[in-house]
């Protein structure tokens, strides 16, 4: 729902028939699902995040980043990314959801996914601090991404050759937030 609202908001100064159709579709969705429920279950209060990006999905060559942050149980080994066949953590209701248009013009899907990881890693830092101040120590925060290249770059599994722009804008700052890991 957030991407739809964001898209409508960017078109409100110069609306078209397509904008009106998007507003109608959003209102129909809200009317169809009036009793949405968010459920929270008992957990270890460990911050987890899912990160995603859509490349060139916004006018003027822009991309969109999204992040879903929730509290769940501790990972089996907090210092290593979980194995591909490891069970997923229990999903609780979101504590925050981000969906925004990235200011940067990106050159590939992998760069968009890595930028989304960077933005979501930055968003996780104050959440981690708040949880720690409330008495819930945090291991490295697992961030799930669906892009193998971005995952490899973030975890130092892929050796970069032609990605200096990625290195300068997203990868190096993300390494400064050493508590954030991806899997």
Rosetta silent file (secondary structure, phi, psi, omega in degrees, C-alpha in Angstrom):
SEQUENCE: XXXXXXXXXXXXXXXXXXXXXXXXXXXXXXXXXXXXXXXXXXXXXXXXXXXXXXXXXXXXXXXXXXXXXXXXXXXXXXXXXXXXXXXXXXXXXXXXXXXXXXXXXXXXXXXXXXXXXXXXXXXXXXXXXXXXXXXXXXXXXXXXXXXXXXXXXXXXXXXXXXXXXXXXXXXXXXXXXXXXXXX
SCORE:     score description
SCORE:     0.000 S_00000001
   1 L     0.000  -35.476 -179.901    0.000    0.000    0.000 S_00000001
   2 H   -61.745  -43.431  177.297    2.904    2.384    0.725 S_00000001
   3 H   -60.980  -38.239  179.101    4.295    2.263   -2.832 S_00000001
   4 H   -63.367  -44.982  179.004    0.841    3.057   -4.229 S_00000001
   5 H   -63.730  -41.220  178.524    0.449    6.037   -1.903 S_00000001
   6 H   -62.605  -42.425  178.773    3.963    7.224   -2.765 S_00000001
   7 H   -64.539  -43.546  178.178    3.294    6.998   -6.493 S_00000001
   8 H   -62.666  -41.255 -179.344    0.013    8.880   -6.151 S_00000001
   9 H   -62.495  -36.717  179.909    1.722   11.534   -4.023 S_00000001
  10 H   -71.481  -17.879 -177.882    4.378   12.173   -6.689 S_00000001
  11 H  -102.359   -1.648 -171.604    1.630   12.750   -9.284 S_00000001
  12 H   -68.773  -24.543  178.967   -0.696   14.982   -7.268 S_00000001
  13 H   -76.409  -20.901  179.770    0.701   18.273   -8.607 S_00000001
  14 H  -141.832   66.699 -174.036   -0.022   17.188  -12.187 S_00000001
  15 L   -70.998  152.679  177.378   -2.722   14.477  -12.002 S_00000001
  16 L  -128.386 -178.179  175.933   -3.931   12.512  -15.006 S_00000001
  17 H   -62.280  -35.520  178.423   -6.644    9.983  -15.676 S_00000001
  18 H   -63.818  -36.902  176.900   -4.140    7.283  -14.736 S_00000001
  19 H   -62.879  -43.421  179.594   -3.663    8.973  -11.330 S_00000001
  20 H   -62.922  -39.466  177.294   -7.428    8.876  -10.763 S_00000001
  21 H   -63.849  -38.896  178.779   -7.496    5.176  -11.664 S_00000001
  22 H   -66.311  -40.125  177.729   -4.691    4.525   -9.148 S_00000001
  23 H   -63.969  -43.875  178.803   -6.594    6.414   -6.427 S_00000001
  24 H   -61.788  -43.438  179.116   -9.764    4.443   -7.215 S_00000001
  25 H   -62.551  -42.333  179.241   -7.862    1.143   -7.084 S_00000001
  26 H   -64.364  -44.615  179.315   -6.319    2.084   -3.717 S_00000001
  27 H   -65.755  -37.309  175.672   -9.683    3.110   -2.254 S_00000001
  28 H   -63.135  -40.893  178.058  -11.291   -0.102   -3.557 S_00000001
  29 H   -61.811  -46.051 -179.590   -8.535   -2.120   -1.885 S_00000001
  30 H   -63.190  -38.337  179.596   -9.088   -0.292    1.427 S_00000001
  31 H   -70.410  -32.077 -179.357  -12.862   -0.843    1.201 S_00000001
  32 H   -73.755  -30.617 -177.241  -12.375   -4.549    0.411 S_00000001
  33 L  -121.632   66.555 -175.121  -10.051   -5.110    3.407 S_00000001
  34 L   -76.692  -18.426 -174.331  -11.458   -2.887    6.195 S_00000001
  35 L  -113.250   53.044  179.195  -10.438   -5.132    9.102 S_00000001
  36 L   -64.899  142.554 -176.603   -6.697   -5.539    8.632 S_00000001
  37 L  -127.766  136.304  171.480   -4.984   -7.171   11.612 S_00000001
  38 L  -111.130  126.403 -176.571   -1.365   -7.081   12.737 S_00000001
  39 L  -112.299  133.067  177.023   -0.450   -9.971   15.006 S_00000001
  40 L  -116.282  134.419  179.016    2.495  -10.010   17.415 S_00000001
  41 L  -116.217  161.206  176.549    3.796  -13.201   19.032 S_00000001
  42 L   -59.590  136.952  179.090    6.207  -13.818   21.888 S_00000001
  43 L  -153.751  179.858  177.947    9.821  -13.654   20.698 S_00000001
  44 L   -80.950    1.942  179.366   13.402  -12.948   21.776 S_00000001
  45 L    62.278   39.842  177.413   12.959   -9.298   20.674 S_00000001
  46 E  -100.160  127.998 -179.272   15.718   -9.558   18.036 S_00000001
  47 E   -70.032  131.729  174.045   15.435   -7.121   15.128 S_00000001
  48 E  -128.234  157.443  178.489   15.134   -8.698   11.666 S_00000001
  49 E  -145.587  147.204  169.903   14.593   -6.985    8.316 S_00000001
  50 E  -113.263  133.262 -176.408   13.568   -7.846    4.776 S_00000001
  51 E  -122.981  140.299  177.278   14.973   -5.568    2.084 S_00000001
  52 E  -151.225  160.661  177.769   13.916   -5.204   -1.533 S_00000001
  53 E  -142.999  152.823  170.859   14.262   -2.795   -4.432 S_00000001
  54 E  -121.797  123.434 -173.737   12.599   -2.242   -7.759 S_00000001
  55 E   -86.479  130.022  178.072   14.932   -0.978  -10.469 S_00000001
  56 E    52.677   40.227 -178.259   13.787    1.832  -12.801 S_00000001
  57 E   -98.219   -1.442 -177.647   10.188    1.513  -11.616 S_00000001
  58 E  -121.950  146.177  179.356    9.658    5.238  -11.052 S_00000001
  59 L   -54.857  158.503 -179.520    9.692    8.005  -13.696 S_00000001
  60 L    67.991   31.755  173.910   12.952    9.850  -14.434 S_00000001
  61 L    67.900   29.392 -177.306   15.079    6.711  -14.108 S_00000001
  62 E   -99.734  162.349  179.156   14.523    6.282  -10.386 S_00000001
  63 E  -124.680  163.184 -177.601   14.245    3.154   -8.290 S_00000001
  64 E  -116.671  141.632  176.387   12.297    2.294   -5.166 S_00000001
  65 E  -116.962  144.919  177.931   13.579    0.777   -1.904 S_00000001
  66 E  -138.455  147.988  177.278   11.488   -1.048    0.674 S_00000001
  67 E  -143.421  138.049  179.620   12.197   -2.462    4.103 S_00000001
  68 E  -122.001  114.063 -176.318   10.087   -4.552    6.490 S_00000001
  69 E  -109.219  132.544 -179.161   11.347   -4.575   10.085 S_00000001
  70 E  -148.555  164.006  178.201   10.043   -7.007   12.695 S_00000001
  71 E  -103.230  137.882 -179.047   11.047   -8.647   15.970 S_00000001
  72 E  -150.415 -157.998 -177.311   11.670  -12.394   16.144 S_00000001
  73 L   -87.908  166.553  179.337   13.928  -15.026   17.701 S_00000001
  74 L   -66.589  141.334  173.253   17.733  -15.156   17.773 S_00000001
  75 L   -68.338  157.476 -179.132   19.454  -16.611   14.700 S_00000001
  76 L   -56.557  -51.492  175.550   21.269  -19.945   15.211 S_00000001
  77 L  -126.809  101.159 -173.441   24.691  -18.306   14.731 S_00000001
  78 L   -64.557  -15.780 -177.797   24.362  -14.509   14.892 S_00000001
  79 L   -93.843   -4.747  179.222   27.820  -13.909   13.413 S_00000001
  80 L  -127.974  145.623  173.315   27.245  -15.859   10.189 S_00000001
  81 L   -61.951  142.748  179.580   24.539  -15.610    7.546 S_00000001
  82 L   -66.239  154.852  176.929   22.150  -18.566    7.869 S_00000001
  83 L   -64.439  155.393 -178.539   22.429  -21.449    5.445 S_00000001
  84 L   -58.572  -32.743 -177.970   20.157  -21.356    2.420 S_00000001
  85 L   -94.328    6.964  179.736   18.118  -24.281    3.782 S_00000001
  86 L   -68.612  145.344  178.833   17.862  -22.862    7.329 S_00000001
  87 L   -65.720  144.224  179.065   14.311  -22.310    8.580 S_00000001
  88 L   -73.046  149.348  177.738   13.084  -18.725    8.364 S_00000001
  89 L   -68.269  156.695  177.560   12.503  -16.857   11.622 S_00000001
  90 L   -63.541  127.856  178.412    8.947  -16.466   12.864 S_00000001
  91 L   -84.860  121.169  169.827    7.441  -13.353   11.293 S_00000001
  92 L   -94.810  175.318  173.834    5.801  -11.022   13.740 S_00000001
  93 L   -63.191  155.486 -177.930    3.857   -7.972   12.711 S_00000001
  94 E   -67.203  142.292  169.594    5.952   -5.127   11.409 S_00000001
  95 E   -94.862  -22.982  169.734    7.358   -2.580   13.817 S_00000001
  96 E  -161.564  150.365  177.240    8.063   -0.308   10.861 S_00000001
  97 E  -132.455  130.743  178.692    7.816   -0.509    7.080 S_00000001
  98 E  -115.927  137.486  171.824    9.713    1.775    4.719 S_00000001
  99 E  -144.778  115.375 -177.786    8.967    2.386    1.075 S_00000001
 100 E  -146.294  158.579  175.415   10.688    5.260   -0.628 S_00000001
 101 E   -86.902  127.349 -178.598   11.984    6.479   -3.938 S_00000001
 102 L   -76.930  139.572 -179.679   15.769    6.566   -3.911 S_00000001
 103 L   -69.975  -31.947 -175.127   17.378    9.877   -4.834 S_00000001
 104 L   -73.207  145.188  170.011   20.259    8.187   -6.620 S_00000001
 105 L   -93.155  119.626 -171.381   20.030    7.163  -10.270 S_00000001
 106 L  -103.979  155.818 -172.302   21.275    3.585  -10.260 S_00000001
 107 L  -103.801   -4.246  179.465   22.873    1.603  -13.053 S_00000001
 108 L  -161.700  166.250  176.820   21.711   -1.956  -12.369 S_00000001
 109 H   -63.513  -41.915  179.601   19.326   -4.140  -10.419 S_00000001
 110 H   -61.843  -40.014  178.686   22.169   -5.305   -8.170 S_00000001
 111 H   -66.232  -38.035  177.127   23.104   -1.694   -7.403 S_00000001
 112 H   -64.360  -42.630  178.610   19.455   -0.913   -6.569 S_00000001
 113 H   -65.487  -40.309  178.481   19.280   -3.927   -4.242 S_00000001
 114 H   -67.142  -38.360  176.270   22.577   -2.963   -2.582 S_00000001
 115 H   -63.215  -40.457  177.737   21.320    0.622   -2.181 S_00000001
 116 H   -63.934  -40.584  176.237   18.150   -0.734   -0.547 S_00000001
 117 H   -60.130  -42.749  179.573   20.313   -2.829    1.820 S_00000001
 118 H   -62.546  -49.660 -179.094   22.287    0.304    2.679 S_00000001
 119 H   -61.869  -42.273  179.745   19.156    2.411    3.302 S_00000001
 120 H   -70.817  -32.905  174.151   17.547   -0.350    5.377 S_00000001
 121 H   -63.301  -40.661  176.446   20.773   -0.874    7.334 S_00000001
 122 H   -64.733  -39.204  179.375   20.729    2.820    8.199 S_00000001
 123 H   -67.222  -29.650 -178.306   17.075    2.558    9.253 S_00000001
 124 H   -72.169  -27.159 -174.376   17.921   -0.419   11.490 S_00000001
 125 H   -58.606  -51.027  178.740   20.529    1.472   13.546 S_00000001
 126 H   -67.755  -29.842  176.288   18.141    3.614   15.659 S_00000001
 127 H   -65.351  -42.148  177.746   15.798    0.645   16.087 S_00000001
 128 H   -61.907  -44.293 -179.975   18.702   -1.435   17.399 S_00000001
 129 H   -61.033  -45.285  179.429   19.713    1.351   19.766 S_00000001
 130 H   -61.407  -43.954  179.144   16.167    1.671   21.118 S_00000001
 131 H   -63.240  -41.422  178.824   15.901   -2.090   21.662 S_00000001
 132 H   -65.417  -39.365  178.730   19.270   -2.193   23.441 S_00000001
 133 H   -68.800  -23.705  175.616   18.271    0.732   25.680 S_00000001
 134 L   -84.643    1.825  176.252   15.076   -1.158   26.550 S_00000001
 135 L    94.795   19.986  178.877   17.212   -4.083   27.758 S_00000001
 136 L  -117.232   89.524 -179.669   17.168   -6.324   24.669 S_00000001
 137 L   -58.065  142.108 -174.530   20.794   -6.842   23.501 S_00000001
 138 L  -113.805  127.254  169.384   21.024   -7.222   19.738 S_00000001
 139 L   -76.543 -179.230  174.856   23.273   -9.582   17.746 S_00000001
 140 L   -53.065  133.927 -175.852   24.097   -8.577   14.150 S_00000001
 141 E   -77.205  118.652  176.729   20.774   -7.772   12.481 S_00000001
 142 E   -73.892  127.581  175.892   19.893  -10.263    9.725 S_00000001
 143 E  -118.512  122.699 -178.446   18.648   -8.504    6.603 S_00000001
 144 E   -90.826  133.365  173.808   17.111  -10.705    3.916 S_00000001
 145 L  -130.110  154.794 -179.337   17.555   -9.763    0.260 S_00000001
 146 L  -101.993    7.392 -177.637   16.417  -11.584   -2.871 S_00000001
 147 L  -109.625  116.518 -175.510   19.361  -10.528   -5.041 S_00000001
 148 H   -64.010  -37.945 -179.049   22.326  -12.930   -5.062 S_00000001
 149 H   -66.825  -46.477  178.560   24.775  -10.309   -6.380 S_00000001
 150 H   -62.139  -40.469  177.650   23.873   -7.730   -3.716 S_00000001
 151 H   -61.569  -44.783 -179.758   24.087  -10.448   -1.070 S_00000001
 152 H   -64.189  -40.807  178.312   27.510  -11.493   -2.335 S_00000001
 153 H   -65.762  -45.674 -177.576   28.843   -7.921   -2.375 S_00000001
 154 H   -65.610  -33.382 -178.463   27.489   -7.182    1.114 S_00000001
 155 L   -95.344    6.479 -177.955   28.935  -10.406    2.569 S_00000001
 156 L    61.342   28.807  176.485   32.288  -10.100    0.702 S_00000001
 157 L   -89.180  -20.934 -179.330   31.545  -13.327   -1.191 S_00000001
 158 L  -112.953  132.668  178.023   31.825  -11.627   -4.593 S_00000001
 159 L   -87.335  124.501 -177.149   34.951   -9.842   -5.686 S_00000001
 160 L   -85.371  140.647  175.941   34.121   -6.504   -7.267 S_00000001
 161 L  -121.423  -52.884 -175.659   35.871   -5.345  -10.408 S_00000001
 162 L  -108.450   35.114 -172.724   33.762   -2.715  -12.149 S_00000001
 163 L  -125.333   41.872  179.330   31.722   -1.419   -9.269 S_00000001
 164 H   -60.255  -39.001  179.767   33.641    1.560   -7.884 S_00000001
 165 H   -62.763  -40.738  176.507   30.450    3.663   -7.890 S_00000001
 166 H   -63.266  -45.434 -179.048   28.705    1.002   -5.812 S_00000001
 167 H   -55.846  -48.907 -174.177   31.735    0.852   -3.519 S_00000001
 168 H   -70.282  -39.409 -172.724   31.803    4.588   -2.892 S_00000001
 169 H   -87.086  -38.236 -170.132   28.081    5.174   -2.419 S_00000001
 170 H  -124.072  -41.432 -169.989   26.719    2.117   -0.648 S_00000001
 171 H   -71.934  -50.115 -178.413   29.161   -0.647    0.165 S_00000001
 172 H   -60.730  -48.892  177.305   31.790    1.205    2.222 S_00000001
 173 H   -60.330  -33.782 -179.695   29.256    3.049    4.441 S_00000001
 174 H   -67.390  -34.651  179.321   27.398   -0.221    5.006 S_00000001
 175 H   -66.675  -26.073  176.779   30.588   -1.872    6.234 S_00000001
 176 H   -65.377  -31.467  176.234   30.836    0.905    8.856 S_00000001
 177 L   -88.544   69.625 -168.384   27.569   -0.409   10.328 S_00000001
 178 L   -62.613  -14.796 -178.350   29.314   -3.704   11.100 S_00000001
 179 L   -82.058   -6.714 -177.602   26.399   -5.132   13.045 S_00000001
 180 E   -94.841  125.740  177.198   24.238   -5.415    9.942 S_00000001
 181 E  -125.445  159.658  178.364   24.494   -8.693    8.028 S_00000001
 182 E  -120.965  155.700  174.265   22.608  -10.046    5.050 S_00000001
 183 L  -153.151    0.000    0.000   21.466  -13.533    4.114 S_00000001
